[in-house]
Amino acid sequence: MRPIGTILVDDKLYSAITQGRWIEKNTNIVVDQVDGTRILVKELRKQSAE
Protein backbone atom coordinates (compact mmCIF):
# COMPACT_ATOMS: atom_id res chain seq x y z
CA MET A 1 0.00 0.00 0.00
CA ARG A 2 1.30 3.42 -0.86
CA PRO A 3 0.84 6.04 1.81
CA ILE A 4 -2.72 6.25 0.40
CA GLY A 5 -4.51 3.08 -0.68
CA THR A 6 -7.40 0.67 -0.30
CA ILE A 7 -7.92 -1.68 2.64
CA LEU A 8 -10.31 -4.58 3.15
CA VAL A 9 -12.20 -4.73 6.46
CA ASP A 10 -15.03 -7.23 7.02
CA ASP A 11 -15.37 -7.79 3.25
CA LYS A 12 -15.72 -4.04 2.58
CA LEU A 13 -13.22 -1.78 0.81
CA TYR A 14 -12.15 1.53 2.36
CA SER A 15 -9.69 4.24 1.42
CA ALA A 16 -6.97 4.65 4.05
CA ILE A 17 -3.63 6.32 4.64
CA THR A 18 -0.43 5.42 6.45
CA GLN A 19 1.96 7.68 8.31
CA GLY A 20 4.01 8.09 5.14
CA ARG A 21 5.27 4.50 5.04
CA TRP A 22 4.73 1.96 2.27
CA ILE A 23 3.02 -1.29 3.29
CA GLU A 24 3.34 -4.39 1.10
CA LYS A 25 0.16 -5.86 -0.38
CA ASN A 26 -1.49 -8.60 1.76
CA THR A 27 0.23 -7.35 4.93
CA ASN A 28 -1.85 -7.45 8.10
CA ILE A 29 -2.65 -3.96 9.32
CA VAL A 30 -4.31 -2.33 12.29
CA VAL A 31 -6.55 0.74 12.17
CA ASP A 32 -4.73 3.29 14.29
CA GLN A 33 -7.15 6.20 14.10
CA VAL A 34 -10.44 7.22 12.46
CA ASP A 35 -11.31 10.88 12.04
CA GLY A 36 -14.49 11.34 10.01
CA THR A 37 -13.73 9.67 6.67
CA ARG A 38 -9.94 9.60 7.28
CA ILE A 39 -8.69 6.14 8.28
CA LEU A 40 -5.09 5.95 9.49
CA VAL A 41 -3.51 2.47 9.43
CA LYS A 42 -0.17 0.92 10.34
CA GLU A 43 1.45 -2.45 9.82
CA LEU A 44 0.56 -5.06 12.42
CA ARG A 45 3.84 -6.19 13.91
CA LYS A 46 4.21 -9.50 15.68
CA GLN A 47 5.53 -9.29 19.20
CA SER A 48 8.54 -11.46 19.86
CA ALA A 49 8.38 -14.06 22.61
CA GLU A 50 10.69 -13.44 25.55
C-alpha positions as a Python dict, from the first residue, in 0.01 Angstrom:
ca = {
    (1, 'M'): (0, 0, 0),
    (2, 'R'): (130, 342, -86),
    (3, 'P'): (84, 604, 181),
    (4, 'I'): (-272, 625, 40),
    (5, 'G'): (-451, 308, -68),
    (6, 'T'): (-740, 67, -30),
    (7, 'I'): (-792, -168, 264),
    (8, 'L'): (-1031, -458, 315),
    (9, 'V'): (-1220, -473, 646),
    (10, 'D'): (-1503, -723, 702),
    (11, 'D'): (-1537, -779, 325),
    (12, 'K'): (-1572, -404, 258),
    (13, 'L'): (-1322, -178, 81),
    (14, 'Y'): (-1215, 153, 236),
    (15, 'S'): (-969, 424, 142),
    (16, 'A'): (-697, 465, 405),
    (17, 'I'): (-363, 632, 464),
    (18, 'T'): (-43, 542, 645),
    (19, 'Q'): (196, 768, 831),
    (20, 'G'): (401, 809, 514),
    (21, 'R'): (527, 450, 504),
    (22, 'W'): (473, 196, 227),
    (23, 'I'): (302, -129, 329),
    (24, 'E'): (334, -439, 110),
    (25, 'K'): (16, -586, -38),
    (26, 'N'): (-149, -860, 176),
    (27, 'T'): (23, -735, 493),
    (28, 'N'): (-185, -745, 810),
    (29, 'I'): (-265, -396, 932),
    (30, 'V'): (-431, -233, 1229),
    (31, 'V'): (-655, 74, 1217),
    (32, 'D'): (-473, 329, 1429),
    (33, 'Q'): (-715, 620, 1410),
    (34, 'V'): (-1044, 722, 1246),
    (35, 'D'): (-1131, 1088, 1204),
    (36, 'G'): (-1449, 1134, 1001),
    (37, 'T'): (-1373, 967, 667),
    (38, 'R'): (-994, 960, 728),
    (39, 'I'): (-869, 614, 828),
    (40, 'L'): (-509, 595, 949),
    (41, 'V'): (-351, 247, 943),
    (42, 'K'): (-17, 92, 1034),
    (43, 'E'): (145, -245, 982),
    (44, 'L'): (56, -506, 1242),
    (45, 'R'): (384, -619, 1391),
    (46, 'K'): (421, -950, 1568),
    (47, 'Q'): (553, -929, 1920),
    (48, 'S'): (854, -1146, 1986),
    (49, 'A'): (838, -1406, 2261),
    (50, 'E'): (1069, -1344, 2555),
}
